mmCIF file of C-alpha atoms and ligand atoms in Angstrom:
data_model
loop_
_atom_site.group_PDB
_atom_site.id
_atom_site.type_symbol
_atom_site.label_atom_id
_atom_site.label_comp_id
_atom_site.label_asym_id
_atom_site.label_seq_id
_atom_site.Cartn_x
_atom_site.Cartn_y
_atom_site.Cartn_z
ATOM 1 C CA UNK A 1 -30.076 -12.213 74.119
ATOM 2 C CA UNK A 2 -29.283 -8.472 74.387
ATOM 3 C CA UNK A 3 -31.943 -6.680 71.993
ATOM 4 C CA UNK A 4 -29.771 -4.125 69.809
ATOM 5 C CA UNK A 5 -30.679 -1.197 67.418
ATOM 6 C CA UNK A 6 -29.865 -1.562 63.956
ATOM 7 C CA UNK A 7 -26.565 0.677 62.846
ATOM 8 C CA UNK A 8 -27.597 4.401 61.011
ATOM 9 C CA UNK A 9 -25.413 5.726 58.617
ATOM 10 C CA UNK A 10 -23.630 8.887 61.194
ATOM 11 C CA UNK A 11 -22.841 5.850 63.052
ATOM 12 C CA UNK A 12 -21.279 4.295 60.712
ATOM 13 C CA UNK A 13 -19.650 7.518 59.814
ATOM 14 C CA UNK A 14 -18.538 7.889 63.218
ATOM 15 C CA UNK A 15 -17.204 4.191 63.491
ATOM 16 C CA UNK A 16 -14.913 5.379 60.490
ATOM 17 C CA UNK A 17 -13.769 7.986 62.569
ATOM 18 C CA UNK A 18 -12.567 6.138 65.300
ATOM 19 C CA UNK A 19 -10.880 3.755 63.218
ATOM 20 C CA UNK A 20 -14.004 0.698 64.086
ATOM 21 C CA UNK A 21 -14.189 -1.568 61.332
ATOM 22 C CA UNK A 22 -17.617 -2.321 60.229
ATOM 23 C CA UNK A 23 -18.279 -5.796 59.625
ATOM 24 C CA UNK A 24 -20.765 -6.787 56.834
ATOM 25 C CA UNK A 25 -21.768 -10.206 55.409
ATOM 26 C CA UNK A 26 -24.050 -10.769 52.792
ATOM 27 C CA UNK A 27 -27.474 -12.886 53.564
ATOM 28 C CA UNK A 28 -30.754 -13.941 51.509
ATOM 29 C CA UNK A 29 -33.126 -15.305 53.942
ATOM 30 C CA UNK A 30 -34.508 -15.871 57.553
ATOM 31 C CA UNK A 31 -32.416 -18.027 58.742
ATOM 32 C CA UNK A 32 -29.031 -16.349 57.232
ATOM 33 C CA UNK A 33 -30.164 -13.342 58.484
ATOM 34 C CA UNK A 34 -30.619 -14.336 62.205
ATOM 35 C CA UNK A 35 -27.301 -16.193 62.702
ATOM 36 C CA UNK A 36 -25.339 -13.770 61.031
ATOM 37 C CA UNK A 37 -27.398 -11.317 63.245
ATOM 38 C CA UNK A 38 -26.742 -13.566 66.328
ATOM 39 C CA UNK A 39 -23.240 -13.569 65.812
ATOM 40 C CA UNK A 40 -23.011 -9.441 65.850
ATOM 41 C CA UNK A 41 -22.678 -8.415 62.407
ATOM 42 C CA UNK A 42 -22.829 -4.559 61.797
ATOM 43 C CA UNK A 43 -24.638 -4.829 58.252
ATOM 44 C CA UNK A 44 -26.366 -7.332 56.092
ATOM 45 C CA UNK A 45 -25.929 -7.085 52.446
ATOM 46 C CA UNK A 46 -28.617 -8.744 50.226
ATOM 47 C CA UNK A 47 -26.807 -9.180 47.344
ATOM 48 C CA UNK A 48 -27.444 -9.875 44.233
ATOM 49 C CA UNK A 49 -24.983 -12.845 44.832
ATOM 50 C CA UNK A 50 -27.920 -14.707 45.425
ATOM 51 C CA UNK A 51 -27.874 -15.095 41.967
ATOM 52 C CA UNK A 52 -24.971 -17.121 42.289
ATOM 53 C CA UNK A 53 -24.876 -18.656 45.331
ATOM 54 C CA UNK A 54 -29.007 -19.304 46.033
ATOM 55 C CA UNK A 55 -30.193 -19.629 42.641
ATOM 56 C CA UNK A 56 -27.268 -21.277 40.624
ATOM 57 C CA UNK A 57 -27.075 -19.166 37.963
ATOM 58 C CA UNK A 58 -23.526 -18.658 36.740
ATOM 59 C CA UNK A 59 -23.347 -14.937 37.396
ATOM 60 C CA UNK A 60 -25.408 -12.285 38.508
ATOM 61 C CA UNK A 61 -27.360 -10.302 35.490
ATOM 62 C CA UNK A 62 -30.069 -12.935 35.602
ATOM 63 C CA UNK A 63 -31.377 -11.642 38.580
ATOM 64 C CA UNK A 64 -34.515 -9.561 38.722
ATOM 65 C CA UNK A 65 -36.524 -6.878 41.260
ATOM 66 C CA UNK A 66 -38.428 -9.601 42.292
ATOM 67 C CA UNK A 67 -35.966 -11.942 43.622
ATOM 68 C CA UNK A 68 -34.612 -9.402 45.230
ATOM 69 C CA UNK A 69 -37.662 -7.717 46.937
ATOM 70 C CA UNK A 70 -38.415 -11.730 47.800
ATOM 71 C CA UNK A 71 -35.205 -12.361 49.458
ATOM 72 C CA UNK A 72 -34.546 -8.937 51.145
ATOM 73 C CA UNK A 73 -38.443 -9.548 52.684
ATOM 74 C CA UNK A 74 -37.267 -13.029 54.079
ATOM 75 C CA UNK A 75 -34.261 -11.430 55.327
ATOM 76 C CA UNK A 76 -35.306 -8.519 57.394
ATOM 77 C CA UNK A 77 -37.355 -10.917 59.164
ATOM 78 C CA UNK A 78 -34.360 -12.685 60.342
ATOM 79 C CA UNK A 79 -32.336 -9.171 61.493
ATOM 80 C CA UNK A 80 -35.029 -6.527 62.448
ATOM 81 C CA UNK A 81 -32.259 -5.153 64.572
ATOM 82 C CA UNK A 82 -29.731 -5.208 61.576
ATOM 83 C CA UNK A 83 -28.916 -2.841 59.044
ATOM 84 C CA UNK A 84 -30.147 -4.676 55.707
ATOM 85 C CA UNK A 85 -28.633 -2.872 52.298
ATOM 86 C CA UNK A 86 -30.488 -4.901 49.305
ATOM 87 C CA UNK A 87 -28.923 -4.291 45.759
ATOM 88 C CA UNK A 88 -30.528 -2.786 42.818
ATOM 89 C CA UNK A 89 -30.157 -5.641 40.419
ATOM 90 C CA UNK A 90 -29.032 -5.425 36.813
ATOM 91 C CA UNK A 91 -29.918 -2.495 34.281
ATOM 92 C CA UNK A 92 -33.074 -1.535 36.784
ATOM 93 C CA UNK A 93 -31.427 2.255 37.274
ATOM 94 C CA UNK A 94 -30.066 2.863 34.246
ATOM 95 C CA UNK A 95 -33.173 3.973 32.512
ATOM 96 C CA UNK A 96 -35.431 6.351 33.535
ATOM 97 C CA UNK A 97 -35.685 7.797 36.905
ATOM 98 C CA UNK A 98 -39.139 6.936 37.484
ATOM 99 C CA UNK A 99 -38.171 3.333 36.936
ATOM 100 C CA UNK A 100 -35.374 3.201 39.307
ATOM 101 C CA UNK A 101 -37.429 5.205 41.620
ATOM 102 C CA UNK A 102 -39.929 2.572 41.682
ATOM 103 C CA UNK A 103 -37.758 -0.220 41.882
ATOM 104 C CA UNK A 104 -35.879 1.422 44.566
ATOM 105 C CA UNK A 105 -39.478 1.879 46.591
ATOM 106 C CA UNK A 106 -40.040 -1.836 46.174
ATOM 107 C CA UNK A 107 -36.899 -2.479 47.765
ATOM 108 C CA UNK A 108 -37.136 -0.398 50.967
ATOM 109 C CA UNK A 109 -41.846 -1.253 51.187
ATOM 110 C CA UNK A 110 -42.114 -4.463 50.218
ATOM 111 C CA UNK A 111 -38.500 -5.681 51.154
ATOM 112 C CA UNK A 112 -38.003 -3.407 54.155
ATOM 113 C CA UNK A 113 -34.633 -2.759 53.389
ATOM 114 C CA UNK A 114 -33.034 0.513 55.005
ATOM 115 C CA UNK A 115 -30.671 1.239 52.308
ATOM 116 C CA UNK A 116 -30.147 0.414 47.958
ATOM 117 C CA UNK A 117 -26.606 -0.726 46.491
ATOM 118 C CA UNK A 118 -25.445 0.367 43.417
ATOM 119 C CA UNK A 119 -23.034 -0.765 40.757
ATOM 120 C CA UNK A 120 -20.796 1.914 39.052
ATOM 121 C CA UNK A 121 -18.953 5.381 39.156
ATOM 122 C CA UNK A 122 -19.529 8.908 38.021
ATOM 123 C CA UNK A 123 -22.060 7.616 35.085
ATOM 124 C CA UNK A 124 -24.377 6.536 38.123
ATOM 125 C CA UNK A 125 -23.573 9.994 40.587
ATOM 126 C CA UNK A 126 -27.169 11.356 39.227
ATOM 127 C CA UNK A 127 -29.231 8.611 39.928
ATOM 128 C CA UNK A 128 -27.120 8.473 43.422
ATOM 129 C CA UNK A 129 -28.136 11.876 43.863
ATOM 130 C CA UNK A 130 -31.739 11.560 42.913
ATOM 131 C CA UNK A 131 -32.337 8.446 45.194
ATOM 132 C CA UNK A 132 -30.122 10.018 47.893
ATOM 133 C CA UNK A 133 -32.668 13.044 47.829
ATOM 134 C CA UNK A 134 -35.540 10.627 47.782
ATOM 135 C CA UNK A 135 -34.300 9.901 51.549
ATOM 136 C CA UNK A 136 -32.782 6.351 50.535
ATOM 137 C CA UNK A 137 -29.469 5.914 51.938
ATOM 138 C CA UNK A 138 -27.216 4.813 48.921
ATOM 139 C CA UNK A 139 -24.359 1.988 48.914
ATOM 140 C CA UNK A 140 -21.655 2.680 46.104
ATOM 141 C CA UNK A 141 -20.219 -0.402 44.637
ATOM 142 C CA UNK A 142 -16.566 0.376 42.527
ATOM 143 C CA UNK A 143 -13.927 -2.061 41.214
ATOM 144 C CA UNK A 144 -14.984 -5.019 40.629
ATOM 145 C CA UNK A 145 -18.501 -4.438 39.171
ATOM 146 C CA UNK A 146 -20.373 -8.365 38.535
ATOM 147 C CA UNK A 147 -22.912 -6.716 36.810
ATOM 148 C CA UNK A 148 -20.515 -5.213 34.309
ATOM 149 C CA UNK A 149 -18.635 -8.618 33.904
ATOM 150 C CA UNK A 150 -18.443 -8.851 30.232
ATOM 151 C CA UNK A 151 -17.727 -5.487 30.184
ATOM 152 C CA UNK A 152 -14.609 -5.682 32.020
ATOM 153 C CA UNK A 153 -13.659 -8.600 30.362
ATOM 154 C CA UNK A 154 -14.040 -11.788 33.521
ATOM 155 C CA UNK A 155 -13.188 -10.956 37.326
ATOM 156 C CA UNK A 156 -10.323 -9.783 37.156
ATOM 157 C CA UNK A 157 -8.223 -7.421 40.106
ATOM 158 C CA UNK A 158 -8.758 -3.522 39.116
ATOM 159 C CA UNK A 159 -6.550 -0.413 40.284
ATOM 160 C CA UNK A 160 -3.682 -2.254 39.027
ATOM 161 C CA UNK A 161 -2.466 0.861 36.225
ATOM 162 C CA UNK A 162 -2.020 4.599 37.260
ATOM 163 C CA UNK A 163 -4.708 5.019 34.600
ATOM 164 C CA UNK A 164 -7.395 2.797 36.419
ATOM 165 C CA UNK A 165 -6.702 3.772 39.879
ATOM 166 C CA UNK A 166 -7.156 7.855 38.971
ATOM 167 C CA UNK A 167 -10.516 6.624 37.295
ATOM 168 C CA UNK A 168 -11.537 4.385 40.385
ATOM 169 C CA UNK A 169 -10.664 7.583 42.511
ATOM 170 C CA UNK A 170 -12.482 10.235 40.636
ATOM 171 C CA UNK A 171 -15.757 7.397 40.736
ATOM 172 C CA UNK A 172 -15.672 7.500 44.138
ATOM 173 C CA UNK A 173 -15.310 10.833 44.777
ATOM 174 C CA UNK A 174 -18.207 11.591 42.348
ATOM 175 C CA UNK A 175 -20.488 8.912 44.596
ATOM 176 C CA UNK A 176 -19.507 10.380 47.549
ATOM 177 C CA UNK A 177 -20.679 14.293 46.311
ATOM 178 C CA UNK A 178 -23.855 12.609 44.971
ATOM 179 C CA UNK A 179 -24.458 11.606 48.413
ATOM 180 C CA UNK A 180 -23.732 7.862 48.940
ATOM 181 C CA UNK A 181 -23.223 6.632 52.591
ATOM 182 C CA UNK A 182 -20.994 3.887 51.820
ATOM 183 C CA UNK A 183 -19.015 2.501 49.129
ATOM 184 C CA UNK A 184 -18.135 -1.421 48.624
ATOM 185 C CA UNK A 185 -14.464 -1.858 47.034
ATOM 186 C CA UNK A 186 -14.757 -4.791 45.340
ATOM 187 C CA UNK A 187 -11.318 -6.473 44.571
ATOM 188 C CA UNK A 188 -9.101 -3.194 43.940
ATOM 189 C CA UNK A 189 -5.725 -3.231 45.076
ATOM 190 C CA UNK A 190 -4.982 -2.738 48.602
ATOM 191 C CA UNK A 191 -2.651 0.356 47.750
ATOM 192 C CA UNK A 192 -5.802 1.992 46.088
ATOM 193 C CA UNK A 193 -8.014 0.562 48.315
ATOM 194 C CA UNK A 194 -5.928 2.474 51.241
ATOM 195 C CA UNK A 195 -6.059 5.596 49.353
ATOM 196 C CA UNK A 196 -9.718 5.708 48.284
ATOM 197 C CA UNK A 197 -10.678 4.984 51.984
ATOM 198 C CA UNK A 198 -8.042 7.885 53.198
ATOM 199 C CA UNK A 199 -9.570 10.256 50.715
ATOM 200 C CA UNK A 200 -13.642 9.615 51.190
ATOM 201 C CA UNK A 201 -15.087 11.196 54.297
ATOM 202 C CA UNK A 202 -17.658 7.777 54.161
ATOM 203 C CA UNK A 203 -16.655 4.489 54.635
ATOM 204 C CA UNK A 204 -15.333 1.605 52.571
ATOM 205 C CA UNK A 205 -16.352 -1.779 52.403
ATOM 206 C CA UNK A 206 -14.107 -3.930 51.143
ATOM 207 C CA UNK A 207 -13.729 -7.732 49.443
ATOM 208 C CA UNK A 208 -10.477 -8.693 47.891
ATOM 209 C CA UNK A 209 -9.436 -5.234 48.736
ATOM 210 C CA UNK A 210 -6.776 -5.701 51.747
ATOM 211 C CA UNK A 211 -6.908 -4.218 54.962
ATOM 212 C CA UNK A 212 -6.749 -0.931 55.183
ATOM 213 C CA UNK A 213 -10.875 -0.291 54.122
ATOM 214 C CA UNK A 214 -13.080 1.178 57.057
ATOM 215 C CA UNK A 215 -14.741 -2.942 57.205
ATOM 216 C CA UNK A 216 -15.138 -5.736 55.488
ATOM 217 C CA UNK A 217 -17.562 -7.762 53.052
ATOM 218 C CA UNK A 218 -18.147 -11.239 52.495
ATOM 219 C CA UNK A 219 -20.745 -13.802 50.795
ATOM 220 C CA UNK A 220 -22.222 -16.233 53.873
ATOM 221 C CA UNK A 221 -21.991 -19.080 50.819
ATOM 222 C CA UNK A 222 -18.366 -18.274 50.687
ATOM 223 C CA UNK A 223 -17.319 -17.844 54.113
ATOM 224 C CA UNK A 224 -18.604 -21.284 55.426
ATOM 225 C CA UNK A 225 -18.175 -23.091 52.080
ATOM 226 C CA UNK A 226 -21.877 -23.815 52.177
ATOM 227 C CA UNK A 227 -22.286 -25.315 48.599
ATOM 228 C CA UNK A 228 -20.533 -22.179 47.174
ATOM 229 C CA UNK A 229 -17.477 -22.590 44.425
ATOM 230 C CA UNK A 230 -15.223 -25.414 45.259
ATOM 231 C CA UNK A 231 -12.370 -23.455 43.854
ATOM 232 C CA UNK A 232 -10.472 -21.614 46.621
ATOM 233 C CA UNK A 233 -10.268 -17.835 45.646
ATOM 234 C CA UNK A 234 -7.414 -15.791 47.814
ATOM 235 C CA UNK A 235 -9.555 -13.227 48.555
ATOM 236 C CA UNK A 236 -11.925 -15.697 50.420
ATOM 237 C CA UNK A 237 -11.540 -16.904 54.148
ATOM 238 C CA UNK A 238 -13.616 -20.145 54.688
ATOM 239 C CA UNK A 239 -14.570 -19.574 58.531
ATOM 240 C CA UNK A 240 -16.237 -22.775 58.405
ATOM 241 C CA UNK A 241 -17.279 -25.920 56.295
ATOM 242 C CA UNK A 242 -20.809 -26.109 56.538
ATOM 243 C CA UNK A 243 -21.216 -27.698 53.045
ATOM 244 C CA UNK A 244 -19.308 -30.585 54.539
ATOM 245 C CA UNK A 245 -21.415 -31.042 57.774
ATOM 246 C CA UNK A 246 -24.963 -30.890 55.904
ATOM 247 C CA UNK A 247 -23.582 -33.229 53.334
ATOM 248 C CA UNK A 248 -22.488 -35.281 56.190
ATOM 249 C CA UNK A 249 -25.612 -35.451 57.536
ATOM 250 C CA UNK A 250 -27.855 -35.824 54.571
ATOM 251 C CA UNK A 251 -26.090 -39.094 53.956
ATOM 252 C CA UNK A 252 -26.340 -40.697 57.395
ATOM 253 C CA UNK A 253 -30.149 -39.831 56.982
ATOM 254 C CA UNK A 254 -30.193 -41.879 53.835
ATOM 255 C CA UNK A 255 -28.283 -44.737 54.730
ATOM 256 C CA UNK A 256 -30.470 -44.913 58.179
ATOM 257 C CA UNK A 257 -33.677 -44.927 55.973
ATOM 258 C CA UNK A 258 -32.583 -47.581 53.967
ATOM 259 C CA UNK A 259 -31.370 -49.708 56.570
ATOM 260 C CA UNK A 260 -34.758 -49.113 58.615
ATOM 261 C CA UNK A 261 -32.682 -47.803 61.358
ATOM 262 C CA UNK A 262 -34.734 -44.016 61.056
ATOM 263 C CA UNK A 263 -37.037 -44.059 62.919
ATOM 264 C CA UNK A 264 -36.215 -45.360 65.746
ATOM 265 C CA UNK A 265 -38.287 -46.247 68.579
ATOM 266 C CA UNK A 266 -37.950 -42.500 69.837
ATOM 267 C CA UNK A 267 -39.310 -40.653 66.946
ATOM 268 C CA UNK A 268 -42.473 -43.349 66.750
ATOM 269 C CA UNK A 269 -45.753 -42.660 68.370
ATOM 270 C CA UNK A 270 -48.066 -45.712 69.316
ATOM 271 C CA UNK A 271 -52.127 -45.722 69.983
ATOM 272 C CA UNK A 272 -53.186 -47.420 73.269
ATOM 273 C CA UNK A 273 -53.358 -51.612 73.083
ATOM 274 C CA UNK A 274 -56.688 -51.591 73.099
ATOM 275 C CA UNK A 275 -57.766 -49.153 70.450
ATOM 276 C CA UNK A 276 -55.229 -51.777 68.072
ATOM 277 C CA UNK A 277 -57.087 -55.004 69.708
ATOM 278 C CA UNK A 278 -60.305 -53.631 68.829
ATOM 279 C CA UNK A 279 -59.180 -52.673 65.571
ATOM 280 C CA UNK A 280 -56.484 -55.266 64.336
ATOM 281 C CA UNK A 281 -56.925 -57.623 67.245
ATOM 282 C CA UNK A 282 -58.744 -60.425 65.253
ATOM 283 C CA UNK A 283 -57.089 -60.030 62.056
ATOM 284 C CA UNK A 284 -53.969 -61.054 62.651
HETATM 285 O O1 KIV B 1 -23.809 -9.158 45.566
HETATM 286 C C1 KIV B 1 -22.949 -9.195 46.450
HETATM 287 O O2 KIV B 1 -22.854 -10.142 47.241
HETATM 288 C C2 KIV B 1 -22.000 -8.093 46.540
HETATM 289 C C3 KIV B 1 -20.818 -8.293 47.437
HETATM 290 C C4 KIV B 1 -19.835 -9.166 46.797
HETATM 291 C C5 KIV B 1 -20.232 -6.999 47.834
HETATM 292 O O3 KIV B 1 -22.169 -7.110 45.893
#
């Protein structure tokens, strides 16, 4: 296979330019990271999703630095030749900046992650601006926010009032000054969505968001129903049921255990006739 060089941010400036869209998915470890490498993905998000969909908590403030320096690690080794964003999980840059600083260096020495995601708007545009001055590229993260659930009161679609959309707007033209290479749109109408992405000189990622945003984001659990949330969302596109296939094959392992029919003859290795005369031979 054709060895490629991960994606920098002017390029993915540039691909806005020329109207490319920039595919992202989100991974967690090795072996996420190489297929969705293998199959020519432009970025890999580590989100913080994993909380969800690796770790089974039921949303994503539980997470901590840790996980998240764990499973970026685990996925860089899968996509050296990927871009890997890893996201700042909850309330660790909302304090002070030496904090977030730290956290932040974790991330990109320990994980090996080439850029940080964070959640919110103009409240964040300083710390966006400090880490952007650090030399960390910076991911913005509007709409939608998961860490900000109760907050916004359950997952609901945002942009929906004149109100909301001017606030979404003036948040992501405050990320943008601060310095932010990218900005995920995070279910936000597709009329706002449009007209975010036609105002912002960097591009938009978006999920739920429509089709007008500069690419596209969506969780690897989610896209090939691998044990993710039975309940169909609209925003999701199941591009395959892996779920169903491992299940499928978990339970033909079982049932050829228990009827002796694994292993078979094939996966069985023997020692030579005479090593089991001389050792069984005469006890039989
Ligand atoms: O954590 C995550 O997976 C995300 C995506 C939904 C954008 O932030």
């Amino acid at each position: 296979m054709e060895q490629r060089k991960p994606l920098t941010t002017a390029k993915m400036r540039k691909m806005k330019q020329d109207g490319m869209p920039i595919t992202m998915v989100t991974a967690y470890d090795y072996p996420s990271a190489m297929l969705s490498e293998e199959a020519g993905v432009d970025v890999i998000l580590v989100g913080d999703s994993l909380g969800n969909v690796v770790l089974g908590y039921d949303s994503t403030l539980p997470v901590t630095l840790d996980d998240m320096v764990y499973h970026t690690r685990a996925t860089v080794r899968g996509a050296s030749n990927t871009f890997v964003v890893a996201d700042m999980p909850f309330l660790t840059y909302h304090g002070s900046l030496d904090v977030t600083l730290k956290g932040v260096a974790r991330l990109m020495q320990e994980g090996g992650a080439k850029a940080v995601k964070l959640e919110g708007g103009a409240e964040i545009a300083a710390t966006v601006e400090a880490i952007t001055k650090a030399g960390v590229p910076v991911v913005g993260h509007l709409g939608l926010t998961p860490q900000s659930v109760h907050q916004l009161g359950g997952f609901r679609v945002q942009g929906r009032s004149s109100e909301q959309a001017e606030k979404l707007m003036r948040d992501a033209k405050a990320i943008e000054q601060a310095g932010a290479c990218m900005v995920v749109l995070e279910l936000v109408t597709e009329e706002l969505a449009a007209w975010i992405t036609k105002e912002l000189s960097i591009p938009t990622i978006g999920i739920g968001s429509g089709v007008h945003c500069d690419g596209q984001v969506l969780v690897y659990h989610d896209l090939l129903q691998y044990g993710s949330a039975s309940v169909p969302r609209k925003f999701v596109k199941t591009y395959a049921n892996i779920g169903e296939t491992i299940r499928e094959g978990i339970r033909e392992y079982v049932q050829e255990v228990k009827s002796r029919t694994f292993p078979a003859p094939e996966n069985t290795f023997h020692m030579d006739n005479d090593v089991v005369q001389y050792l069984y031979g005469d006890k039989e």
